CSV table of C-alpha atoms in Angstrom, one decimal:
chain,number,residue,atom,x,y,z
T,20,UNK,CA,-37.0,-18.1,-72.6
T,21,UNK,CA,-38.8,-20.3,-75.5
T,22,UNK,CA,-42.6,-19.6,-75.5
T,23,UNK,CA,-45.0,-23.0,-75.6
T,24,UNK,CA,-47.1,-23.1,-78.3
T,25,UNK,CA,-49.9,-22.0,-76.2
T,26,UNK,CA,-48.4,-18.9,-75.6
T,27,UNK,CA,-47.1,-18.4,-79.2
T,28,UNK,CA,-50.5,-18.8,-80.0
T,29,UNK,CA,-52.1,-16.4,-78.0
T,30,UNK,CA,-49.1,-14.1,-79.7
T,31,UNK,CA,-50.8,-14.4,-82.5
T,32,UNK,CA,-54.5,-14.3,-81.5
T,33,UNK,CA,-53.3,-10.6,-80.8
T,34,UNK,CA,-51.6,-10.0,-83.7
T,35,UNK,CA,-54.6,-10.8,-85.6
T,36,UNK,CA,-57.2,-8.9,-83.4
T,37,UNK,CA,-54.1,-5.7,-82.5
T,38,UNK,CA,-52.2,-5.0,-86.0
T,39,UNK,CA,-53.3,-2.9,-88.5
T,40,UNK,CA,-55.5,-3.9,-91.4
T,41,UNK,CA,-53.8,-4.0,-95.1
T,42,UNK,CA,-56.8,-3.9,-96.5
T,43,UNK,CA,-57.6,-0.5,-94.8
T,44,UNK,CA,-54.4,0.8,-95.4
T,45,UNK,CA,-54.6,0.5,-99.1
T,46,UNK,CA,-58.5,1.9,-98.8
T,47,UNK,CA,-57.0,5.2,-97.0
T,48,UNK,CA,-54.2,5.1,-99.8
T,49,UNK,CA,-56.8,5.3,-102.6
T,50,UNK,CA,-59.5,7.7,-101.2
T,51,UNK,CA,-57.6,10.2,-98.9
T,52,UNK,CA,-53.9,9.1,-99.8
T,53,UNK,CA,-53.1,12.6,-100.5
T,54,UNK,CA,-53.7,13.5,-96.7
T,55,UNK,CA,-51.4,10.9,-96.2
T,56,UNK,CA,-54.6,9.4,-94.1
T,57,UNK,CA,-52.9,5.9,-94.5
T,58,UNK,CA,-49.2,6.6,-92.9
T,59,UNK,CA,-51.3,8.5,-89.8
T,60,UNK,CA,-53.8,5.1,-89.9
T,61,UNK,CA,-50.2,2.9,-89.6
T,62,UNK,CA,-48.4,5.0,-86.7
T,63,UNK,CA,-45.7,7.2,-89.6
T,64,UNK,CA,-46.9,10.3,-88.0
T,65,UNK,CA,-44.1,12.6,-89.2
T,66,UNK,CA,-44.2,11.8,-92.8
T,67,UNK,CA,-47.9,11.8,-92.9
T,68,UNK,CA,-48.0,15.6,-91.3
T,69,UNK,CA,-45.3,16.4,-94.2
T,70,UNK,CA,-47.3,14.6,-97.1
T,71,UNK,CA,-51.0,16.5,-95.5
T,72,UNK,CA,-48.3,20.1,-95.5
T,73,UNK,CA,-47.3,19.4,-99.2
T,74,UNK,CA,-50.4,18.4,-100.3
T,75,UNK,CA,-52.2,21.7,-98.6
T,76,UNK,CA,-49.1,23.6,-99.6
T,77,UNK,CA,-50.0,22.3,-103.3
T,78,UNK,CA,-53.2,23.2,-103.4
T,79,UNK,CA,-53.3,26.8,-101.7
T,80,UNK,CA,-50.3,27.6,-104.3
T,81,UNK,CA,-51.7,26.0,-107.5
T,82,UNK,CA,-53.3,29.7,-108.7
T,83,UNK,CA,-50.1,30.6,-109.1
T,84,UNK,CA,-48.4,27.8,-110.6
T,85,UNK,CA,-46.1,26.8,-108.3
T,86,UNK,CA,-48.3,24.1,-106.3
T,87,UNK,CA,-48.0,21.9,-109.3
T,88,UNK,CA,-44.3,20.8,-107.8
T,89,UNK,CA,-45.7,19.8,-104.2
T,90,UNK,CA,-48.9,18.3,-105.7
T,91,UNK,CA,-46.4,15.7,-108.1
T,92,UNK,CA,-44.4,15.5,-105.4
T,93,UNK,CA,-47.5,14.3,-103.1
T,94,UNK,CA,-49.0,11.8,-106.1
T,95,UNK,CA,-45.1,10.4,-106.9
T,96,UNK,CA,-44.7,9.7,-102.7
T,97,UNK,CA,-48.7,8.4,-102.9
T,98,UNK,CA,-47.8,6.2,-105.9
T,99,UNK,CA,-44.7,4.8,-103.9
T,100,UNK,CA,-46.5,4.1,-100.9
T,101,UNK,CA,-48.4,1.2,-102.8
T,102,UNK,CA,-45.7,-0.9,-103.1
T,103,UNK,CA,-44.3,0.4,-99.5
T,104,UNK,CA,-47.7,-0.4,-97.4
T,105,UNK,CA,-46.9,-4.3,-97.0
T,106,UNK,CA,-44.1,-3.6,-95.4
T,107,UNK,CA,-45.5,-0.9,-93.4
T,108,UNK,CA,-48.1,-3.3,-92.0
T,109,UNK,CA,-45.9,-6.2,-91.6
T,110,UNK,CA,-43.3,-4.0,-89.5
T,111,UNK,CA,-46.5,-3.4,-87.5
T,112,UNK,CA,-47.1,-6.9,-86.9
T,113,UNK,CA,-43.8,-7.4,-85.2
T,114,UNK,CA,-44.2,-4.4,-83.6
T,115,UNK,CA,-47.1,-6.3,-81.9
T,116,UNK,CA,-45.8,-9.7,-81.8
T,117,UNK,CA,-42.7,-7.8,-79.4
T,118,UNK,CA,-44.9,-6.3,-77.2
T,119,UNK,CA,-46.9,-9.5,-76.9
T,120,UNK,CA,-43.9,-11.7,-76.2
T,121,UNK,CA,-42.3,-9.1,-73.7
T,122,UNK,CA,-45.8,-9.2,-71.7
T,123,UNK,CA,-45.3,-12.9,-71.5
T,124,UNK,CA,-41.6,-12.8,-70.6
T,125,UNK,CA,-42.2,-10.3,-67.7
T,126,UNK,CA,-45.4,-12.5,-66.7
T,127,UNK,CA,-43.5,-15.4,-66.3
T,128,UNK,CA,-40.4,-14.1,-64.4
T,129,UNK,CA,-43.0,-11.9,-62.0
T,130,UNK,CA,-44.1,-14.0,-59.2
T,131,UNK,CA,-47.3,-15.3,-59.2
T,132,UNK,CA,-50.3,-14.2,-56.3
T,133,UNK,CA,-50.2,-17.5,-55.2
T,134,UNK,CA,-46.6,-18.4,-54.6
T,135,UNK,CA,-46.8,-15.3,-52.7
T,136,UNK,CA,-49.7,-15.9,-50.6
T,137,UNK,CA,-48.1,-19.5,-49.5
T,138,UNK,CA,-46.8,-19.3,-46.0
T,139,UNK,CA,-42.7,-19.7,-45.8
């Protein structure tokens, strides 16, 4: 079913106010990017717990000279993720935008309290 534009707009009021924030995103990326801080901010659970394992693994190894492999590891995937966040958000968007539009679809095709207080 096509959406009006009041709908579509109210889609979008949502997106605004519900998606994540690029802006924040990138901040996490440069300050606690390592933690991988942003990909838990923007819903990547699994790959941030790997990225915060590698990085601790990096560090609690680096007497010893092996943690230097995890930790370039960590700043190559950290590096990455720069040009990777855009997309990140903007798959969060639609995420948002699909939830919003199924709301509306099963509004509309639910009956409404007043058709069903009418008498038959």
């Amino acid at each position: 079913m096509p959406l009006d534009t009041t709908q579509q707009m109210l889609i979008e009021q949502r997106v605004a106010n519900d998606a994540k924030s690029p802006l924040i995103a990138y901040l996490l990326l440069l300050f606690v990017g390592g933690f991988g801080a942003h990909r838990f901010y923007l819903g990547h659970t699994g790959s941030a717990v790997l990225m915060l394992v590698l990085w601790l693994v990096g560090w609690v190894t680096l007497p010893i000279m092996v943690g230097i492999v995890p930790l370039v590891l960590v700043g190559v995937w950290v590096f990455v993720d720069l040009f990777l966040v855009p997309g990140m958000v903007a798959r969060d968007k639609d995420r948002v935008r699909r939830l919003m539009r199924g709301e509306l679809e099963r509004a509309a095709g639910a009956p409404s309290a007043v058709a069903l207080s009418q008498p038959a």
